[in-house]
């Protein structure tokens, strides 16, 4: 658009004025609003009373109002200046001030003189510059706004103490204001009426945001740019919908992308560059985190973070000249850090491989002008996932109520929850896992070979070959006379259930932190060894309608709906009805096809729940559950981390009791116990 919209081509600017004309950087990308304003102003410039000289840009912070005002300076070839309004602004700030001038030289006998210094507004008004008036809505004095009103008339003038200044024909006023922020008032009706063109400034589309960020930061990862843009838009919409005063805008977007490019962790940078700029209120942060979790954004951010870790954040540019032979590909060492490859712009050769085989990738088509058209993730996928979650939660509630029928807990109000993870949970999980992974990996390294050579005790009969001869088959001469041991299963014959007491007392003395660490260790170990697992928490008496609350964090019935990060939602609540929780988990284990069924309970005290589940009746109930399901093959283990270890040892028995004096030992001890049963 260079020189296309010059309003006064014959005008000669001074050297000072030339230096004030904004120069578009190479990273500037023209917007639809910029083209629209330029076309409107240029079309009406010589139409007398239809001339457009006052423009209003109204929108959220970071939506590009000031950038657009500067771009108009470059488009129109007018010097750019600005004035930022403030609450106590008075007429002297609009017009200028009479200030004393001190005499020069020590021997000067002349007295103090006074001189009028015009404001930036007057200079722009008189000399025909483009003036940006930022936030006039914060001005408290109505007289100041009236002065602006008269100045913005097409043939207006400003009365100064020394003279009258008439509006220059090239003067353009661009008013930029935010919507509904603290300290802002509705724009004065008289001032708004003098505006000939208005733009509602919102965040641009994610494609435009990605293009601008690529130009600003040099990022070439389109997936990262588009995902980050969707996060910004989602946070902005959530903040507005929940009356959160902060804003997620383009500035936050640019600095978030740049921080990740410089090596910052994706989620950490999101907090410091975006979320904490919107709000630091804990309750409001939870609202934002829940919105990200509900829309499935967290998994996308994790994938980006993992991908950047694996590629060291590097992008290598290659020149493809024809096909590449791969006969020596097996000789490439595997300890070289991986890098992400992209095709150079001047590389014209194309791959001979069939791209149709890459069914897991998402393509981007090109439009008629060659610009890529990005396909955003379909909302229906999130809706289907949410529907699956609701159905599974409903199934778990029905299942749990069925499992306590016929027991003393049959009439206890029961609800099974499926907690959702937030961004804070992601960060906490990674902090815990990073400290535990060395121990977990070592145990996995020792355990996996044992699983691969697991000896089976069952025989497959009616074979024409084998190690054991079956003479009874001679009566039917079909040549299938032998049997042999069945090969080991691909997955171990062990299923694990971890029950965590979430009573209020678990919040004391670091017990809850130890329980979280144990849950992470058990999950990572069982996941690496392909061991089916249940991880549940429980509490009692949260309300009269919820006498028993179960929290299903991990359930092997539907692994696709598991989210390991929700383990960080474990917290202390109220009382504990241990016998009911043990019965439900033991019953679930009974349905597992694995031969060894291990139920581990982490608790800090005796069972106690309203109205009368305490003392000897509660202990008798727990002992009865343990005895009943032990006969059915469930192995119980109690990890006692509280002050009532003797009571817990008495309930479970010494052979099923694990005394954890040092809470730091709990994660390692638990996975060692699990490994022993493989």
XYZ file of C-alpha atoms in Angstrom:
678
model
C 0.000 0.000 0.000
C 3.036 2.307 -0.303
C 2.059 5.784 -1.642
C -1.378 4.456 -2.616
C -3.305 6.508 -0.067
C -1.295 9.750 0.136
C -3.818 12.484 0.947
C -1.736 15.545 -0.017
C 0.973 14.427 -2.467
C 2.028 18.010 -3.185
C 2.603 18.862 0.472
C 6.218 19.473 1.480
C 7.049 18.217 4.956
C 9.844 19.650 7.057
C 12.696 17.394 8.165
C 11.178 17.217 11.623
C 7.796 16.228 10.202
C 9.361 13.591 7.957
C 10.931 12.002 11.022
C 7.471 11.816 12.643
C 5.886 9.863 9.766
C 5.719 6.269 10.980
C 7.713 3.760 8.960
C 6.125 0.333 8.672
C 8.479 -2.436 9.821
C 8.896 -5.503 7.639
C 6.869 -7.463 10.227
C 3.786 -5.275 9.739
C 0.842 -7.080 8.159
C -2.013 -5.016 6.798
C -5.421 -5.739 8.285
C -8.875 -5.469 6.777
C -9.602 -2.544 9.108
C -6.555 -0.667 7.813
C -7.551 -1.156 4.179
C -11.160 -0.193 4.948
C -10.242 3.042 6.761
C -7.735 4.059 4.089
C -10.264 3.518 1.328
C -12.994 5.465 3.157
C -10.777 8.426 4.051
C -9.209 8.602 0.580
C -12.604 8.390 -1.177
C -14.112 11.239 0.850
C -11.035 13.428 1.242
C -12.170 16.101 -1.254
C -15.915 15.900 -0.601
C -16.274 18.923 1.688
C -18.664 18.163 4.523
C -18.429 14.396 3.786
C -14.711 14.452 4.558
C -13.630 11.840 7.129
C -11.181 13.310 9.631
C -12.236 11.807 12.984
C -11.860 8.054 13.452
C -12.796 5.937 16.488
C -11.034 2.650 17.243
C -12.767 0.903 20.150
C -11.668 -2.453 21.452
C -9.777 -4.458 24.051
C -6.158 -3.916 24.962
C -3.845 -5.699 22.579
C -6.312 -5.668 19.690
C -4.013 -3.437 17.613
C -5.526 0.042 17.987
C -2.277 1.969 18.389
C -0.555 -0.128 15.725
C -3.387 0.703 13.332
C -3.179 4.422 14.147
C 0.546 4.381 13.374
C -0.073 2.434 10.166
C -2.507 5.132 9.034
C 0.271 7.691 9.507
C 2.424 5.731 7.076
C -0.447 5.185 4.635
C -1.518 8.854 4.557
C 2.006 10.258 4.711
C 1.188 12.344 7.798
C 3.392 12.921 10.873
C 2.233 10.880 13.842
C 1.922 12.039 17.431
C -0.224 11.001 20.361
C -1.616 12.180 23.662
C -2.557 9.796 26.484
C -5.441 11.060 28.568
C -5.631 10.680 32.332
C -8.282 11.179 34.992
C -7.146 14.622 36.270
C -6.519 16.050 32.839
C -7.481 19.735 32.570
C -7.693 22.350 29.842
C -4.008 23.232 30.092
C -3.161 19.659 29.083
C -5.341 20.059 25.993
C -4.346 23.579 25.017
C -0.911 24.153 26.508
C 0.572 26.134 29.375
C 2.092 29.540 30.070
C 5.431 28.851 31.754
C 8.188 31.120 33.069
C 11.359 31.515 31.016
C 14.484 31.991 33.096
C 16.971 34.607 31.839
C 20.184 33.297 30.285
C 23.562 34.260 31.716
C 24.526 35.269 35.231
C 24.731 39.013 34.524
C 21.347 39.245 32.775
C 19.350 41.885 34.625
C 16.104 41.262 32.805
C 13.279 39.871 34.869
C 11.513 36.556 34.435
C 9.437 36.367 31.256
C 6.550 34.071 30.414
C 5.920 32.097 27.235
C 3.021 30.007 25.999
C 3.952 26.404 25.102
C 1.291 24.678 22.957
C 0.375 21.068 23.677
C 0.892 18.109 21.368
C -2.785 18.406 20.467
C -2.413 22.013 19.332
C 0.743 21.274 17.348
C -0.928 18.399 15.489
C -4.108 20.430 15.043
C -2.312 23.463 13.599
C 0.298 21.680 11.461
C -1.905 18.968 9.957
C -0.588 15.833 11.646
C -2.280 12.552 12.533
C -3.060 12.677 16.259
C -3.920 9.605 18.328
C -6.001 10.488 21.389
C -5.678 7.548 23.767
C -8.387 6.812 26.353
C -10.429 10.037 26.493
C -13.018 8.044 28.477
C -10.912 8.275 31.658
C -11.150 12.105 31.835
C -13.269 13.206 34.791
C -13.639 16.910 33.955
C -16.471 17.422 31.470
C -15.038 20.826 30.442
C -11.983 19.100 28.986
C -14.135 16.896 26.791
C -16.093 19.956 25.646
C -12.831 21.536 24.498
C -12.078 18.412 22.488
C -15.578 18.432 21.029
C -15.233 21.922 19.567
C -11.743 21.180 18.259
C -12.955 18.136 16.335
C -15.430 20.096 14.270
C -14.539 20.067 10.553
C -14.074 23.856 10.563
C -13.242 24.049 14.229
C -10.761 26.206 16.037
C -9.006 26.391 19.398
C -8.827 29.600 21.422
C -5.386 29.979 22.939
C -4.371 32.714 25.383
C -2.241 34.334 22.655
C -4.129 33.564 19.470
C -6.788 31.495 17.713
C -5.639 28.265 16.009
C -7.673 26.975 13.081
C -7.836 23.333 12.110
C -5.371 22.359 9.390
C -7.115 20.650 6.426
C -4.817 17.607 6.749
C -5.402 17.090 10.484
C -6.789 13.640 11.343
C -7.798 12.600 14.872
C -7.774 8.889 15.734
C -9.482 8.204 19.068
C -8.507 4.871 20.635
C -10.383 3.607 23.673
C -10.923 0.369 25.550
C -14.242 -1.242 26.417
C -15.502 -1.418 30.003
C -12.170 -1.258 31.853
C -11.660 0.037 35.389
C -11.600 3.824 35.354
C -13.217 4.067 31.920
C -16.575 5.692 31.316
C -18.849 5.499 28.312
C -17.547 7.698 25.551
C -19.140 11.145 25.648
C -22.127 11.203 23.264
C -21.150 14.575 21.757
C -17.605 13.349 21.152
C -18.831 10.091 19.637
C -21.202 11.980 17.369
C -18.292 13.906 15.849
C -16.667 10.668 14.700
C -17.219 9.942 10.986
C -15.852 6.370 10.959
C -15.704 3.744 13.734
C -14.037 0.359 13.989
C -14.839 -2.332 16.521
C -11.412 -3.755 17.278
C -11.435 -7.421 18.277
C -8.851 -10.141 18.121
C -8.348 -11.164 14.494
C -8.895 -14.710 13.273
C -6.422 -17.328 14.432
C -4.955 -17.512 10.925
C -4.215 -13.785 10.919
C -2.865 -13.993 14.470
C -0.540 -16.810 13.437
C 0.673 -14.868 10.404
C 1.437 -11.791 12.496
C 3.211 -13.806 15.181
C 5.314 -15.547 12.546
C 6.364 -12.157 11.195
C 7.084 -10.748 14.653
C 8.914 -13.701 16.207
C 10.274 -15.654 13.241
C 8.455 -18.810 14.362
C 7.906 -21.305 11.524
C 5.937 -23.913 13.492
C 2.414 -23.427 12.116
C 0.917 -25.936 14.530
C 2.352 -24.062 17.517
C 1.191 -20.688 16.216
C -2.366 -21.841 15.524
C -2.704 -23.694 18.827
C -1.396 -20.750 20.827
C -3.758 -18.424 18.931
C -6.743 -20.642 19.797
C -5.691 -20.562 23.459
C -5.532 -16.759 23.425
C -8.985 -16.503 21.839
C -10.452 -19.024 24.304
C -8.967 -17.234 27.328
C -10.200 -13.882 26.042
C -13.736 -15.205 25.538
C -13.737 -16.932 28.942
C -12.557 -13.769 30.708
C -15.321 -11.708 29.115
C -18.000 -14.319 29.835
C -17.029 -14.462 33.522
C -16.534 -10.708 34.049
C -12.792 -11.108 34.547
C -11.346 -7.669 33.899
C -8.057 -8.722 32.314
C -7.493 -9.287 28.612
C -5.615 -11.844 26.528
C -4.456 -9.948 23.463
C -1.922 -9.899 20.677
C 0.894 -8.615 22.876
C 0.476 -11.559 25.230
C 0.370 -13.879 22.230
C 3.593 -12.516 20.729
C 5.541 -12.725 23.974
C 4.243 -16.236 24.746
C 5.339 -17.532 21.350
C 8.700 -15.802 21.690
C 9.294 -17.189 25.191
C 8.661 -20.748 24.000
C 10.983 -20.218 21.036
C 13.681 -19.129 23.486
C 13.348 -22.384 25.428
C 10.699 -21.692 28.089
C 8.328 -24.522 28.967
C 5.020 -24.104 27.161
C 2.658 -24.162 30.132
C 4.948 -22.133 32.422
C 5.252 -19.430 29.780
C 1.463 -19.439 29.356
C 1.045 -18.484 32.999
C 3.641 -15.714 33.041
C 2.942 -14.231 29.614
C -0.832 -14.612 29.409
C -2.819 -15.855 32.414
C -1.174 -13.697 35.094
C -1.688 -10.678 32.835
C -5.398 -11.444 32.793
C -5.717 -12.053 36.525
C -3.848 -13.261 39.584
C -7.000 -14.047 41.557
C -6.912 -17.801 42.377
C -10.630 -18.318 41.784
C -10.510 -16.571 38.413
C -7.417 -18.544 37.405
C -9.306 -21.773 38.141
C -12.100 -20.600 35.810
C -9.588 -20.033 33.015
C -7.893 -23.387 33.657
C -11.201 -25.231 33.592
C -12.074 -23.637 30.257
C -8.777 -24.835 28.763
C -9.302 -28.323 30.175
C -12.902 -28.552 28.952
C -11.909 -27.658 25.377
C -9.088 -30.209 25.283
C -6.367 -27.581 24.864
C -4.081 -28.971 27.565
C -3.223 -32.097 25.580
C -2.321 -29.976 22.538
C 0.023 -27.839 24.640
C 1.614 -30.956 26.120
C 2.203 -32.383 22.640
C 3.847 -29.145 21.534
C 6.018 -29.110 24.648
C 7.063 -32.745 24.164
C 7.775 -32.161 20.483
C 9.976 -29.170 21.217
C 11.851 -31.108 23.890
C 12.514 -33.966 21.481
C 13.686 -31.625 18.710
C 15.605 -29.291 21.048
C 13.460 -26.498 19.631
C 15.569 -26.387 16.469
C 14.507 -26.179 12.845
C 16.973 -27.208 10.176
C 16.582 -25.956 6.626
C 17.496 -28.502 3.937
C 17.810 -28.327 0.176
C 16.330 -31.397 -1.506
C 18.025 -32.163 -4.812
C 16.237 -35.197 -6.241
C 15.727 -38.411 -4.272
C 17.800 -39.470 -1.295
C 19.134 -43.019 -1.061
C 18.711 -44.672 2.310
C 20.901 -47.754 1.983
C 23.202 -46.485 4.719
C 20.390 -45.315 7.004
C 21.046 -48.135 9.485
C 24.539 -46.848 10.143
C 23.392 -43.507 11.508
C 24.151 -43.288 15.241
C 21.099 -42.968 17.464
C 22.587 -40.554 19.980
C 22.465 -37.498 17.735
C 19.879 -34.948 18.971
C 16.887 -34.843 16.702
C 15.919 -31.689 14.834
C 12.728 -30.747 13.067
C 13.173 -30.426 9.304
C 11.390 -28.093 6.967
C 11.798 -27.640 3.254
C 13.651 -24.556 2.081
C 11.768 -22.024 -0.013
C 14.221 -22.467 -2.889
C 14.085 -26.261 -2.842
C 11.977 -27.259 -5.841
C 12.294 -31.026 -5.740
C 9.414 -33.067 -4.432
C 9.345 -36.272 -2.478
C 8.612 -39.485 -4.358
C 6.939 -41.035 -1.372
C 3.188 -41.382 -1.316
C 1.882 -38.746 1.049
C -1.427 -40.537 1.192
C 0.050 -43.036 3.630
C 0.381 -40.360 6.305
C -3.137 -40.719 7.587
C -2.298 -39.262 11.007
C -1.265 -35.875 9.698
C -3.516 -32.899 9.084
C -3.099 -31.145 5.771
C -3.518 -27.504 4.900
C -4.990 -26.705 1.515
C -4.107 -23.660 -0.487
C -6.566 -21.101 -1.742
C -6.671 -19.642 -5.215
C -4.080 -17.016 -4.282
C -1.724 -19.649 -2.909
C -2.227 -18.687 0.744
C -2.676 -21.672 3.050
C -6.135 -22.391 4.416
C -5.868 -23.885 7.888
C -8.504 -26.287 9.102
C -9.291 -25.844 12.775
C -10.161 -28.777 14.980
C -13.843 -29.589 14.796
C -15.949 -28.716 17.813
C -17.848 -31.961 17.372
C -14.786 -33.922 18.500
C -14.809 -32.153 21.874
C -18.559 -32.628 22.179
C -18.242 -36.355 21.483
C -15.452 -36.661 24.051
C -17.517 -34.803 26.632
C -20.459 -37.095 25.914
C -18.227 -40.153 26.434
C -17.067 -38.745 29.755
C -20.632 -38.193 30.914
C -21.648 -41.708 29.906
C -18.644 -43.268 31.648
C -19.267 -41.261 34.815
C -22.884 -42.413 34.781
C -21.717 -46.018 34.314
C -19.318 -45.768 37.260
C -22.050 -44.417 39.538
C -24.454 -47.200 38.588
C -21.713 -49.782 38.973
C -20.645 -48.538 42.421
C -24.216 -48.527 43.753
C -24.710 -52.061 42.465
C -21.532 -53.237 44.229
C -22.687 -52.174 47.699
C -26.130 -53.754 47.463
C -26.719 -56.245 50.241
C -24.055 -54.640 52.455
C -24.421 -52.305 55.418
C -23.636 -49.397 53.054
C -26.518 -50.036 50.681
C -28.516 -46.996 51.809
C -25.572 -44.588 51.983
C -25.832 -41.789 49.424
C -22.976 -42.320 46.978
C -21.545 -40.218 44.135
C -18.585 -41.124 41.911
C -16.698 -38.125 40.519
C -14.282 -37.905 37.592
C -12.017 -34.942 38.478
C -10.693 -32.751 35.658
C -7.122 -31.486 35.417
C -6.121 -27.856 35.171
C -2.936 -26.232 33.937
C -1.736 -25.950 37.525
C -2.191 -29.713 37.870
C -0.047 -30.250 34.768
C 2.764 -28.199 36.243
C 2.573 -29.931 39.626
C 2.537 -33.384 38.018
C 5.668 -32.667 35.982
C 7.471 -31.387 39.084
C 6.666 -34.562 41.033
C 7.308 -36.946 38.141
C 10.691 -35.427 37.271
C 11.956 -36.260 40.764
C 10.547 -39.816 40.760
C 11.300 -40.943 37.217
C 14.915 -42.103 37.850
C 13.714 -44.621 40.460
C 10.719 -45.652 38.342
C 12.808 -46.183 35.203
C 15.289 -48.340 37.100
C 12.526 -50.594 38.445
C 10.912 -50.771 35.007
C 14.252 -51.721 33.488
C 14.576 -54.625 35.907
C 10.923 -55.672 35.695
C 10.198 -55.697 31.957
C 12.630 -58.580 31.158
C 10.876 -60.695 33.819
C 7.529 -60.043 32.179
C 8.869 -61.120 28.802
C 9.909 -64.521 30.227
C 6.925 -65.070 32.475
C 6.335 -68.837 32.917
C 2.792 -70.076 32.333
C 1.190 -72.963 34.239
C -1.495 -73.702 31.666
C -1.290 -76.213 28.788
C -2.656 -75.928 25.282
C -3.928 -79.375 24.330
C -4.604 -81.208 21.056
C -1.327 -80.271 19.401
C 0.615 -82.277 16.837
C 3.757 -81.304 18.717
C 4.607 -80.436 22.318
C 6.320 -81.597 25.513
C 3.661 -83.793 27.124
C 2.099 -86.895 25.535
C -1.652 -87.433 26.056
C -2.471 -91.110 25.522
C -6.211 -90.538 25.871
C -6.205 -88.929 22.436
C -5.330 -92.280 20.845
C -9.013 -93.191 20.994
C -9.546 -90.536 18.341
C -6.718 -90.861 15.798
C -6.623 -87.281 14.618
C -2.841 -86.970 15.192
C -3.342 -84.304 17.861
C -1.713 -86.260 20.696
C 0.440 -83.632 22.462
C 0.069 -80.554 24.620
C 2.424 -77.709 25.462
C 2.556 -74.815 27.866
C 0.762 -71.716 26.708
C 3.096 -68.848 25.822
C 3.273 -65.960 28.308
C 0.736 -63.201 27.917
C 1.854 -59.969 26.325
C 0.566 -58.175 29.407
C 1.360 -59.219 33.011
C -1.232 -61.190 34.959
C -1.515 -58.497 37.644
C -4.121 -55.791 38.232
C -3.557 -53.050 40.807
C -5.995 -50.820 42.675
C -4.689 -47.868 44.681
C -7.093 -46.399 47.219
C -6.227 -43.022 48.783
C -7.885 -41.781 51.939
C -8.943 -38.162 51.261
C -10.113 -37.336 54.750
C -9.297 -33.911 56.197
C -6.517 -35.243 58.419
C -4.528 -36.243 55.325
C -3.786 -32.555 54.756
C -1.507 -32.460 57.804
C 2.208 -33.209 58.075
C 2.772 -33.628 54.328
C 0.683 -36.806 54.062
C -1.292 -35.563 51.084
C 1.886 -34.670 49.209
C 3.235 -38.148 49.905
C -0.021 -39.693 48.662
C 0.189 -37.674 45.430
C 3.774 -38.769 44.885
C 2.759 -42.372 45.494
C -0.092 -42.074 42.994
C 2.267 -40.659 40.354
C 4.829 -43.394 40.986
C 2.236 -46.168 40.805
C 0.712 -44.753 37.626
C 4.004 -44.281 35.778
C 5.303 -47.716 36.791
C 2.107 -49.583 35.928
C 1.741 -47.677 32.667
C 5.317 -48.559 31.639
C 4.787 -52.215 32.518
C 1.272 -52.313 30.983
C -0.312 -53.217 34.286
C -4.067 -52.447 34.470
C -4.728 -50.107 37.369
C -7.392 -48.316 39.363
C -6.530 -45.167 41.304
C -9.403 -43.932 43.444
C -9.770 -41.500 46.305
C -12.622 -41.329 48.789
C -14.089 -39.234 51.558
C -17.359 -39.147 53.483
C -19.915 -36.623 54.680
C -19.272 -33.830 52.199
C -23.016 -33.176 52.429
C -26.230 -34.899 53.411
C -26.723 -35.831 49.745
C -23.171 -37.103 49.436
C -22.487 -39.333 52.427
C -19.858 -41.172 50.372
C -17.738 -39.583 47.646
C -15.503 -41.575 45.333
C -12.992 -39.894 43.008
C -12.161 -41.986 39.970
C -8.782 -40.708 38.785
C -7.598 -43.712 36.770
C -9.808 -46.613 35.697
C -8.664 -49.411 33.376
C -12.220 -49.930 32.106
C -11.816 -46.976 29.740
C -8.135 -45.975 29.455
C -8.836 -43.453 26.678
C -10.703 -41.246 29.159
C -7.963 -41.342 31.807
C -6.000 -38.169 32.496
C -2.965 -38.695 34.708
C -2.776 -34.995 35.543
C -6.042 -35.153 37.478
C -4.118 -37.081 40.178
C -2.993 -33.665 41.363
C -6.625 -32.945 42.325
C -6.224 -35.285 45.323
C -6.998 -33.282 48.455
C -8.293 -33.576 51.991
C -12.061 -33.208 52.432
C -14.006 -34.556 55.398
C -14.462 -37.992 57.036
C -13.657 -41.457 55.706
C -15.841 -44.556 55.228
C -13.031 -47.026 54.534
C -15.037 -50.253 54.403
C -17.315 -48.991 51.644
C -14.375 -47.792 49.508
C -12.500 -51.086 49.954
C -15.605 -53.106 49.025
C -16.170 -51.180 45.795
C -12.526 -51.377 44.669
C -12.232 -55.041 45.617
C -15.411 -55.794 43.661
C -14.018 -53.957 40.629
C -10.789 -55.955 40.887
C -12.781 -59.174 40.970
C -14.061 -58.387 37.469
C -10.513 -58.059 36.111
C -9.251 -61.078 34.094
C -5.763 -60.924 35.643
C -4.861 -63.674 38.133
C -3.168 -61.506 40.759
C -5.329 -58.710 42.151
C -3.559 -56.269 44.469
C -5.423 -53.585 46.420
C -3.238 -50.987 48.150
C -4.787 -48.602 50.659
C -3.034 -45.389 51.738
C -4.551 -44.060 54.951
C -3.580 -42.101 58.045
C -6.141 -43.126 60.630
C -9.203 -45.028 61.753
C -12.494 -45.150 59.850
C -14.987 -42.526 60.936
C -18.163 -41.260 59.250
C -21.599 -40.027 60.224
C -23.854 -40.999 61.841
C -22.359 -44.053 63.559
C -19.590 -45.445 61.331
C -16.816 -45.343 63.888
C -15.067 -47.388 66.551
C -15.593 -51.123 66.739
C -18.508 -51.339 64.228
C -16.409 -49.626 61.540
C -13.357 -51.768 62.273
C -15.496 -54.920 62.177
C -16.894 -53.842 58.795
C -13.392 -53.301 57.367
C -12.139 -56.637 58.676
C -15.166 -58.346 57.171
C -14.494 -56.801 53.728
C -10.814 -57.776 53.864
C -11.641 -61.324 54.956
C -14.398 -61.760 52.344
C -12.379 -60.618 49.362
C -9.132 -62.218 50.534
C -10.934 -65.567 50.201
C -11.851 -64.512 46.646
C -8.210 -63.895 45.775
C -7.756 -60.139 46.357
C -4.447 -59.269 48.029
C -4.686 -56.345 50.459
C -1.854 -54.051 51.520
C -2.192 -51.063 53.861
C 0.384 -48.286 53.679
C -0.056 -46.534 57.019
C 1.272 -42.971 57.134
C -0.567 -41.548 60.138
C -0.626 -41.679 63.889
C -2.986 -44.679 64.130
C -0.627 -47.231 62.640
C -1.293 -49.802 65.370
C -5.025 -49.684 64.631
C -4.464 -50.004 60.887
C -2.062 -52.910 61.486
C -4.704 -54.614 63.609
C -7.365 -54.154 60.896
C -5.310 -55.415 57.961
C -2.970 -57.823 59.781
C 0.804 -57.669 60.040
C 1.289 -59.567 56.776
C -0.697 -56.881 54.928
C 0.767 -53.861 56.699
C 3.404 -51.437 55.369
C 4.643 -48.956 57.962
C 5.823 -45.756 56.296
C 7.655 -43.702 58.907
C 9.534 -41.585 56.376
C 6.969 -40.291 53.888
C 9.705 -39.792 51.283
C 10.031 -43.576 51.039
C 6.374 -44.160 50.165
C 6.528 -43.924 46.313
C 9.555 -46.197 45.985
C 8.246 -48.722 48.530
C 4.912 -49.046 46.746
C 6.330 -49.721 43.297
C 8.813 -52.163 44.809
C 5.877 -54.033 46.357
C 4.017 -54.083 43.036
C 7.109 -55.338 41.211
C 7.364 -58.202 43.724
C 4.010 -59.606 42.579
C 4.993 -59.751 38.884
